[in-house]
Short mmCIF file of C-alpha atoms in Angstrom, two decimals:
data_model
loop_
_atom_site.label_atom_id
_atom_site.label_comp_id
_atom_site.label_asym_id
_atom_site.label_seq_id
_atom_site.Cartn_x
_atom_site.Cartn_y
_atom_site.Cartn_z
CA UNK A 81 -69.32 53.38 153.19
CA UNK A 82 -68.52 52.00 156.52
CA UNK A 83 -68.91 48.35 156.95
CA UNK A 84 -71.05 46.76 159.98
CA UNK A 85 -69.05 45.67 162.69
CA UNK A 86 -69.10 41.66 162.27
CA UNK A 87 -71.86 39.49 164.33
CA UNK A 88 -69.24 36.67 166.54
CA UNK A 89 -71.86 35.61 168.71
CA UNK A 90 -72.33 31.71 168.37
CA UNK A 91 -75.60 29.91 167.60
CA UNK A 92 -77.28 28.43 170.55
CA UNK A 93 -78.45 24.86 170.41
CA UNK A 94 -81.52 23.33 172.06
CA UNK A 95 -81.23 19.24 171.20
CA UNK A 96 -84.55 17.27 173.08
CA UNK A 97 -85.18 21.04 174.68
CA UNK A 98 -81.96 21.16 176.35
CA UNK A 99 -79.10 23.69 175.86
CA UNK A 100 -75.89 21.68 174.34
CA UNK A 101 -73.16 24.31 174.62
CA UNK A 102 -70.64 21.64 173.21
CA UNK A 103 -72.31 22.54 169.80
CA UNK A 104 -71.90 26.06 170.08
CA UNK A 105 -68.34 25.62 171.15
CA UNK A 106 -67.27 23.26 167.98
CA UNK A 107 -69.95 25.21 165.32
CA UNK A 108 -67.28 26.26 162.58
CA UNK A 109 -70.16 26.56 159.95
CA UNK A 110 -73.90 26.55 160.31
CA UNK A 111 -76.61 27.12 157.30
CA UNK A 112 -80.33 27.76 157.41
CA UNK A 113 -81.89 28.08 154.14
CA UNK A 114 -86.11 28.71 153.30
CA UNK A 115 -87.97 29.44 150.49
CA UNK A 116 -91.69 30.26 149.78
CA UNK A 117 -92.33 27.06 148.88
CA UNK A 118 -91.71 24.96 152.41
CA UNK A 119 -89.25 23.08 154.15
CA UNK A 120 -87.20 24.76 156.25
CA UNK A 121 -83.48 22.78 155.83
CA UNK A 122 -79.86 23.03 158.23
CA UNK A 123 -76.63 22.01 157.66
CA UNK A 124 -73.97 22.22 160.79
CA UNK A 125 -70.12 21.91 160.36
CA UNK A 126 -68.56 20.96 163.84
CA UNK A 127 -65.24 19.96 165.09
CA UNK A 128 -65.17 16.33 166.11
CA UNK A 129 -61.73 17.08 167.87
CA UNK A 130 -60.06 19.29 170.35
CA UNK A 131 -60.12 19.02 174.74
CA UNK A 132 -61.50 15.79 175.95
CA UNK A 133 -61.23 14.14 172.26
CA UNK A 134 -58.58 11.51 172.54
CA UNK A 135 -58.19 8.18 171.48
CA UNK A 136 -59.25 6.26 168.13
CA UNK A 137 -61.30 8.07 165.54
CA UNK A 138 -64.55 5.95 166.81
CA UNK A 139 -64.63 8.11 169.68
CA UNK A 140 -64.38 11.22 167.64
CA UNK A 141 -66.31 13.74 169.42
CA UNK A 142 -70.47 14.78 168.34
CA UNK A 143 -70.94 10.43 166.62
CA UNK A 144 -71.74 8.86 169.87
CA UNK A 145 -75.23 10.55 170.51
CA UNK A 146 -74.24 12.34 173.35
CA UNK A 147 -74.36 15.67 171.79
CA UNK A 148 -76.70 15.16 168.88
CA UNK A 149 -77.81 12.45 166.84
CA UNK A 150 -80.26 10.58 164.32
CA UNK A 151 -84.31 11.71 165.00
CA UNK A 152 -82.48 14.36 167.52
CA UNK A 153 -85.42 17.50 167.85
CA UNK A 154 -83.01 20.25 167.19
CA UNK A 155 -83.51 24.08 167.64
CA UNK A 156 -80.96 26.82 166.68
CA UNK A 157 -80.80 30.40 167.70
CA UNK A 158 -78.91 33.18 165.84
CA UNK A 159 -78.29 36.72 166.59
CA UNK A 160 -77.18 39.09 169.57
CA UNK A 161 -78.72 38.53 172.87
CA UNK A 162 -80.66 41.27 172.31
CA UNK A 163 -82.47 40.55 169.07
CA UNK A 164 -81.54 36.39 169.46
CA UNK A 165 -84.40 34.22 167.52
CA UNK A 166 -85.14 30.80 166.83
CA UNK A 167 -84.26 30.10 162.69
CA UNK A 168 -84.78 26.59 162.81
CA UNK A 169 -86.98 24.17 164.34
CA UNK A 170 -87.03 19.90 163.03
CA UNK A 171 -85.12 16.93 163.19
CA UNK A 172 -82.13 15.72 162.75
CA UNK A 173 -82.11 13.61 159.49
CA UNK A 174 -78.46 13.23 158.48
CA UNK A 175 -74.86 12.70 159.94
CA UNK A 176 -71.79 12.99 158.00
CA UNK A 177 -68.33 12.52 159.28
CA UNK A 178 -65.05 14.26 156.51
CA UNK A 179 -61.57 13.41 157.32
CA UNK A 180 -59.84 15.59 154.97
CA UNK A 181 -56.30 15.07 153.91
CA UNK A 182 -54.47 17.73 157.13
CA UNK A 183 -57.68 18.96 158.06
CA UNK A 184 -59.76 18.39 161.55
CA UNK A 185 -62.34 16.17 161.21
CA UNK A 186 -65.82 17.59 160.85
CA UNK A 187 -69.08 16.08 161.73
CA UNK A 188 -72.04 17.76 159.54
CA UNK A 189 -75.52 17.67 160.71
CA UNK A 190 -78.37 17.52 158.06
CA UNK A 191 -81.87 18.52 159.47
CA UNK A 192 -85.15 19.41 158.23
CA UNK A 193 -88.47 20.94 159.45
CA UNK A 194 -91.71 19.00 160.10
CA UNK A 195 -92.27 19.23 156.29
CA UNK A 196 -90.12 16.38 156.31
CA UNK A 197 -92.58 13.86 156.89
CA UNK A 198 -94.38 14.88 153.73
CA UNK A 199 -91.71 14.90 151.83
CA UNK A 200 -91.00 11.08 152.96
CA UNK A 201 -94.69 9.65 151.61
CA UNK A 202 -94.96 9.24 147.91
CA UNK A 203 -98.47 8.08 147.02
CA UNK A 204 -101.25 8.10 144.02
CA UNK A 205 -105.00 8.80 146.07
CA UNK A 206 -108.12 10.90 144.56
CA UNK A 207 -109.39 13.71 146.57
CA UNK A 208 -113.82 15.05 145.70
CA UNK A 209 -115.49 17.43 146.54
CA UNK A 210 -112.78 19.67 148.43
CA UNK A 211 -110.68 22.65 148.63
CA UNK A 212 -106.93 23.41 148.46
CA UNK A 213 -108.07 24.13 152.08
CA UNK A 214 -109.08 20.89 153.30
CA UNK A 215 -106.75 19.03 151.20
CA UNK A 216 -104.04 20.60 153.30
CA UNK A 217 -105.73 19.84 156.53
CA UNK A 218 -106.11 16.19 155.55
CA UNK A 219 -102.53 16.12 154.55
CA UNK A 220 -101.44 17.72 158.02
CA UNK A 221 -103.79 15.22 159.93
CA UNK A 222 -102.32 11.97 158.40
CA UNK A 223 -98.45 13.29 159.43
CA UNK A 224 -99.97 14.06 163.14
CA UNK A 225 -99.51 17.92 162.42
CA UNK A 226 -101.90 20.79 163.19
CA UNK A 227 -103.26 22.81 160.24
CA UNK A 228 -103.50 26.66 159.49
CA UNK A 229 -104.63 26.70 155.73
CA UNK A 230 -107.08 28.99 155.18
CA UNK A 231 -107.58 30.96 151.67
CA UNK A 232 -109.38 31.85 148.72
CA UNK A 233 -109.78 29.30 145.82
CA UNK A 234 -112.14 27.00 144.05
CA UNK A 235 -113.96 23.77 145.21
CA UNK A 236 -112.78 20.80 143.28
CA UNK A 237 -114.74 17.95 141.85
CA UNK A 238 -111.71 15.87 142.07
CA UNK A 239 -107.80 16.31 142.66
CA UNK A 240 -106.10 13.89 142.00
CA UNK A 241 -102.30 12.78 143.41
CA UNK A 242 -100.50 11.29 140.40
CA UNK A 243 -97.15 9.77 142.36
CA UNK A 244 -95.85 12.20 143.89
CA UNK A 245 -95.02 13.25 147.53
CA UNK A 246 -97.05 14.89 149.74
CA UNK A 247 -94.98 17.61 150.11
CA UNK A 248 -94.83 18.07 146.08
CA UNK A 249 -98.33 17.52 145.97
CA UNK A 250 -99.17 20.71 148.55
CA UNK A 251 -96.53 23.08 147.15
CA UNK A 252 -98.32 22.08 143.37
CA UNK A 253 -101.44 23.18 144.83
CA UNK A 254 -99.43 26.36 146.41
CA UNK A 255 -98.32 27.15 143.18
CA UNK A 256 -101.69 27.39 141.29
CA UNK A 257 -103.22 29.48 143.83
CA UNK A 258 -100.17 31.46 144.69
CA UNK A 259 -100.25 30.56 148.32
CA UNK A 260 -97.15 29.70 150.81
CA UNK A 261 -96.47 26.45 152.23
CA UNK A 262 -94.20 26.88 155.70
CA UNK A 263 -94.55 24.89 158.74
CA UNK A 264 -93.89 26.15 162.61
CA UNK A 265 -92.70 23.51 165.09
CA UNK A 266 -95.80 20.80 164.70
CA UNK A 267 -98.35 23.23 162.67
CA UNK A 268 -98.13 23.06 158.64
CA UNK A 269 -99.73 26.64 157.43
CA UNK A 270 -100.86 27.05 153.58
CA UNK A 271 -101.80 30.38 153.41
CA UNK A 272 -101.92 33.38 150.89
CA UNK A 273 -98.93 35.93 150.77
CA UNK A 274 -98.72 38.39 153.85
CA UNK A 275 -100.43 36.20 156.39
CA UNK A 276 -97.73 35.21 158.13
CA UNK A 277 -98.15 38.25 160.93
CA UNK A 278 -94.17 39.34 160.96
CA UNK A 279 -92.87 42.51 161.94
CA UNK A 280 -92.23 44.40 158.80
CA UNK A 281 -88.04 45.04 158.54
CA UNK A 282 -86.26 48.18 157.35
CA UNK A 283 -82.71 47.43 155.37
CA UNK A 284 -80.42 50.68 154.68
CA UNK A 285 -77.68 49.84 152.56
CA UNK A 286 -74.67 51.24 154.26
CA UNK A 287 -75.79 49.99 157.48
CA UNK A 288 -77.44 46.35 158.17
CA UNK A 289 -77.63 45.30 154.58
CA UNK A 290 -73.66 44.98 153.20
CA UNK A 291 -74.53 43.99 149.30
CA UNK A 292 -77.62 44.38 147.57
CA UNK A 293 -77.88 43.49 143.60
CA UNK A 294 -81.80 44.69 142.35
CA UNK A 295 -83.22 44.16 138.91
CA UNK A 296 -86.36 45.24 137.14
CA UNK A 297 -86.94 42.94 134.12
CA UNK A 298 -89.51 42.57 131.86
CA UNK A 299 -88.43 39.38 130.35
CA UNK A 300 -91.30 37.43 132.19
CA UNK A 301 -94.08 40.12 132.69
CA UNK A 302 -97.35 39.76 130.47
CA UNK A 303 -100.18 42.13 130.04
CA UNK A 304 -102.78 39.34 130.75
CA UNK A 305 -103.19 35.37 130.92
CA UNK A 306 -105.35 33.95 130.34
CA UNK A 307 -106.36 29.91 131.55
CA UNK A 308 -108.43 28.18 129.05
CA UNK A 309 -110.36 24.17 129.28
CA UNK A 310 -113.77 22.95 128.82
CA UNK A 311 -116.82 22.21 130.79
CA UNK A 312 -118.34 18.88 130.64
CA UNK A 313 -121.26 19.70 132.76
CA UNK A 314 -122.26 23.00 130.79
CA UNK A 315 -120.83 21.53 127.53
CA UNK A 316 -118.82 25.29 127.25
CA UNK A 317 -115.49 25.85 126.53
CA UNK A 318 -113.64 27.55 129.66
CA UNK A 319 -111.77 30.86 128.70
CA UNK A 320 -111.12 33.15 131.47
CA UNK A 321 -108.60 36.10 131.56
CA UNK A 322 -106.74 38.40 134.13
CA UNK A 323 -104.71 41.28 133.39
CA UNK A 324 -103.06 43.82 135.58
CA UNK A 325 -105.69 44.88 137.72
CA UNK A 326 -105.02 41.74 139.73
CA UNK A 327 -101.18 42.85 140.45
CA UNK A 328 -102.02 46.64 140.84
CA UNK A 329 -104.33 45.45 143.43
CA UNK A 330 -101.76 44.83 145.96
CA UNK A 331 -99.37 47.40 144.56
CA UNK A 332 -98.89 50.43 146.57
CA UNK A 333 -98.32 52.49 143.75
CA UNK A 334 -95.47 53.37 140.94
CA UNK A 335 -95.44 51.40 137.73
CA UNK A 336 -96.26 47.45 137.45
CA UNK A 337 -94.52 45.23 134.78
CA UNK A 338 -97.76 44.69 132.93
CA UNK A 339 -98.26 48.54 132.36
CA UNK A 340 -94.32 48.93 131.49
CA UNK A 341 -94.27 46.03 129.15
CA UNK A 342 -97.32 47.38 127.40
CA UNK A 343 -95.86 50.86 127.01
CA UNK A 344 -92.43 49.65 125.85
CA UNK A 345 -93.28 46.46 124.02
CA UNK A 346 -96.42 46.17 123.16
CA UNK A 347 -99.45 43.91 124.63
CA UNK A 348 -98.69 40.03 125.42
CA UNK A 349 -100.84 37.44 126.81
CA UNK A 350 -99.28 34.72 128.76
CA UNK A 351 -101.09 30.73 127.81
CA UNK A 352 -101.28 28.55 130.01
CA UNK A 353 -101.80 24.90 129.37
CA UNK A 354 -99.63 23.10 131.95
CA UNK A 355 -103.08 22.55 133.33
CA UNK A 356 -106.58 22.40 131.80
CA UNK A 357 -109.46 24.28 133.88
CA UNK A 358 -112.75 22.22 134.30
CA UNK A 359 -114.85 25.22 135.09
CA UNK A 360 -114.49 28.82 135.23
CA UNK A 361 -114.36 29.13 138.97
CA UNK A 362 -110.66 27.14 138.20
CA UNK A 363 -110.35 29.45 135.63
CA UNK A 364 -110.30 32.34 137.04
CA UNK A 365 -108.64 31.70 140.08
CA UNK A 366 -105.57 30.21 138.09
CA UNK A 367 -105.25 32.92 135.93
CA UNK A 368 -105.23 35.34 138.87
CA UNK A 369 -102.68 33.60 140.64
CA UNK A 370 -100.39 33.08 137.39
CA UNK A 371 -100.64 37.25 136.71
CA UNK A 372 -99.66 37.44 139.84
CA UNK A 373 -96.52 35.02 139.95
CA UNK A 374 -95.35 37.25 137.25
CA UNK A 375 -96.23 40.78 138.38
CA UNK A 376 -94.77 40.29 141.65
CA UNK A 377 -91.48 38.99 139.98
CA UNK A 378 -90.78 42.45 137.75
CA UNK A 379 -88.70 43.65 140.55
CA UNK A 380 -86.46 40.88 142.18
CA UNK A 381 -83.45 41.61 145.29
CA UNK A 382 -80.13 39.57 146.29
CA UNK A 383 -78.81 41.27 149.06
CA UNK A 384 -76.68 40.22 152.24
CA UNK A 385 -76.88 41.63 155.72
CA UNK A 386 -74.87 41.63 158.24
CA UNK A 387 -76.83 39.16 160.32
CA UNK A 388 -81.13 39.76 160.40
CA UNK A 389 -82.52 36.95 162.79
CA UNK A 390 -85.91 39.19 162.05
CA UNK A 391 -85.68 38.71 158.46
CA UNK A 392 -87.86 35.98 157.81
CA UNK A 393 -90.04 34.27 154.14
CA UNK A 394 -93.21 35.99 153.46
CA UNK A 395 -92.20 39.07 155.47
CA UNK A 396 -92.59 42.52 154.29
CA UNK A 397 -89.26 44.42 153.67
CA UNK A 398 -88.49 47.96 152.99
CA UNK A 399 -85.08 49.02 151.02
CA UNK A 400 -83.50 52.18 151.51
CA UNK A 401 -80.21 54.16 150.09
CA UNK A 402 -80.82 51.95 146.98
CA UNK A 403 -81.64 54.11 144.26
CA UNK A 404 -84.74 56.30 143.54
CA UNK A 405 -86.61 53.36 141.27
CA UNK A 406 -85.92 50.85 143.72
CA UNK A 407 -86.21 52.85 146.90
CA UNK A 408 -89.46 51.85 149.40
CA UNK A 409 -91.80 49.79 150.63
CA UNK A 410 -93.38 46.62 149.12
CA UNK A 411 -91.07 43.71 149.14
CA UNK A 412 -91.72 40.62 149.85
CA UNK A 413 -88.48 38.20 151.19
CA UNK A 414 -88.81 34.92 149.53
CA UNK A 415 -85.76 33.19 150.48
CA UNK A 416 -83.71 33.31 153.49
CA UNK A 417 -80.10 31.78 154.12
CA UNK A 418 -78.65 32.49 157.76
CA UNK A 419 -74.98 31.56 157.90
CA UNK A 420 -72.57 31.52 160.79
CA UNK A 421 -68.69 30.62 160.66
CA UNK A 422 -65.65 31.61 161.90
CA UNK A 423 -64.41 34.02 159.35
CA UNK A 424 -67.28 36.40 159.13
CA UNK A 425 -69.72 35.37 162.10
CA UNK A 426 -73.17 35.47 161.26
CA UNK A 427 -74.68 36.62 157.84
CA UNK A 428 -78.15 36.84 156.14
CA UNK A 429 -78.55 36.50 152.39
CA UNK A 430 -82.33 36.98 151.38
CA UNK A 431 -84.31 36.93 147.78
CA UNK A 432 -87.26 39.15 147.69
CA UNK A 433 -89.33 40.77 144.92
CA UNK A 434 -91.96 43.47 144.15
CA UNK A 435 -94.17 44.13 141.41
CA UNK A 436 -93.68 47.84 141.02
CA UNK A 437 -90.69 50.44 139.95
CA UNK A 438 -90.79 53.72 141.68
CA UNK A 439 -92.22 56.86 139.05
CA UNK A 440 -88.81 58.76 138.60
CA UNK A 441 -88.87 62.64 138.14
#
């Protein structure tokens, strides 16, 4: 196997929408991490020394606010200048300065997305009469950010917010309805899985994708769940079930976790009682969204390319050269790190999963 030629081109940084090449010039490291669950984070390592850096350490380059600083709007851009995107978008939240015993001094810059703000505010409130929905466009509206939450799910008689931060609060309600929580510039989306509207991306290993590790376990698959409570306005117990109907739905085809695990193992039903259903509308929509939590988790990828800008959460992902089970279509990237330093310029490492092995002659 021949290994991709290394990515050297530098990030690009827009601080207050203008370019700052000084950043791009001192950039030694630069991180850019994501998950399904929201809030986008970045951590720069830059040189606070070199041309035009003399005198006492207080006038260390990248500490003075010229080039960046506390509540800076920050914007990165990684890749080639032909496939160059935008991997980060927020605010500058932290500034650390490391004098290291016969090492340069570094400056590290700590940012965040717009989720930021909702991960700030901590409060206890009761929401009636509402959706996951409109609970997310209430949340957005209070932090002065535009909403795109749209999807399926019960109406609530109440919800309540026991202390805990907005952003904890949304990504709880995420969770039980197995939606994603992202935000884009100034608009916070909540939105089921592939709604994003990304170009689906093709990895070969041998070529763009350098390391790949893929498992299929069945440690965590059940053949049903089932969500159970009581309802005080019919006086009935609340019992409702899914089983693997729900993944297969999605599923473009070879064998689901639930139908392996049945053959190999046996049936299982997966309880839950973190949380107790009021009606069966909850029910039922909890239960679907735990079966599918698991289901979509029977086939999970760590892999590292050699630099995918396009790669992005919530994308859809085809694998090839990686074996005949594991070969295809239908995975779903669920973490992203971009990295850039000096030693081996710019590098992707991504999480994704699928809920099927391919049928193997």
């Amino acid at each position: 196997m021949t290994e991709a030629a290394i990515a050297t081109v530098s990030p690009v940084f827009e601080v207050g929408g203008s370019l700052v090449k000084d950043l791009a010039r001192d950039c030694v490291r630069l991180e850019v991490a994501e998950g399904v669950e929201g809030l986008r984070t970045l951590r720069g390592h830059f040189l606070a020394v070199g041309a035009g850096a003399k005198g006492p350490q207080d006038r260390l380059r990248h500490l003075d606010g010229s080039t960046v600083g506390l509540g800076s709007a920050l914007k990165v851009a990684l890749g080639p200048p032909s496939r160059q995107r935008y991997v980060f978008e927020g605010v500058v939240s932290g500034l650390e300065l490391v004098l290291g015993d016969g090492e340069p001094p570094l400056v590290l810059v700590h940012a965040e997305d717009a989720l930021m703000r909702l991960r700030m505010t901590r409060r206890t409130r009761t929401y009636r009469d509402t959706t996951d929905a409109a609970v997310a466009e209430e949340v957005a509206r209070e932090h002065g950010l535009a909403a795109d939450a749209d999807l399926p799910g019960p109406r609530y008689d109440v919800l309540q917010q026991l202390n805990q931060s907005d952003l904890a609060f949304l990504r709880e309600r995420a969770r039980l309805v197995q939606a994603e929580l992202w935000a884009t510039g100034r608009t916070l989306h909540l939105r089921p899985r592939g709604s994003r509207g990304t170009t689906p991306q093709t990895l070969v290993y041998g070529g763009e994708l350098m390391s790949v590790r893929l498992c299929a376990d069945l440690a965590h698959q059940r053949s049903e769940v089932a969500v159970t409570g009581y309802d005080a306005d019919r006086r009935e117990i609340v019992d409702e079930r899914a089983g693997p109907e729900v993944v297969e739905a999605e599923t473009a085809g070879g064998r689901t976790g639930a139908r392996v695990l049945a053959r190999a193992l046996g049936p299982a039903t997966g309880l839950r009682v973190r949380e107790a259903a009021l009606s069966a509308e909850e029910a039922g929509a909890w239960a679907r969204a735990e079966m599918l939590r698991r289901g979509r988790r029977f086939v999970t990828v760590a892999g590292t390319t050699n630099g995918s800008p396009d790669l992005v959460v919530g994308g859809a992902l085809t694998l090839r050269s990686v074996g005949a089970p594991f070969e295809g279509e239908g995975y779903t990237v669920t973490r992203i790190r971009h990295t850039f330093d000096a030693d081996h310029g710019f590098r992707t490492r991504f999480d994704a999963e699928r809920s099927s092995l391919n049928e193997v002659a």
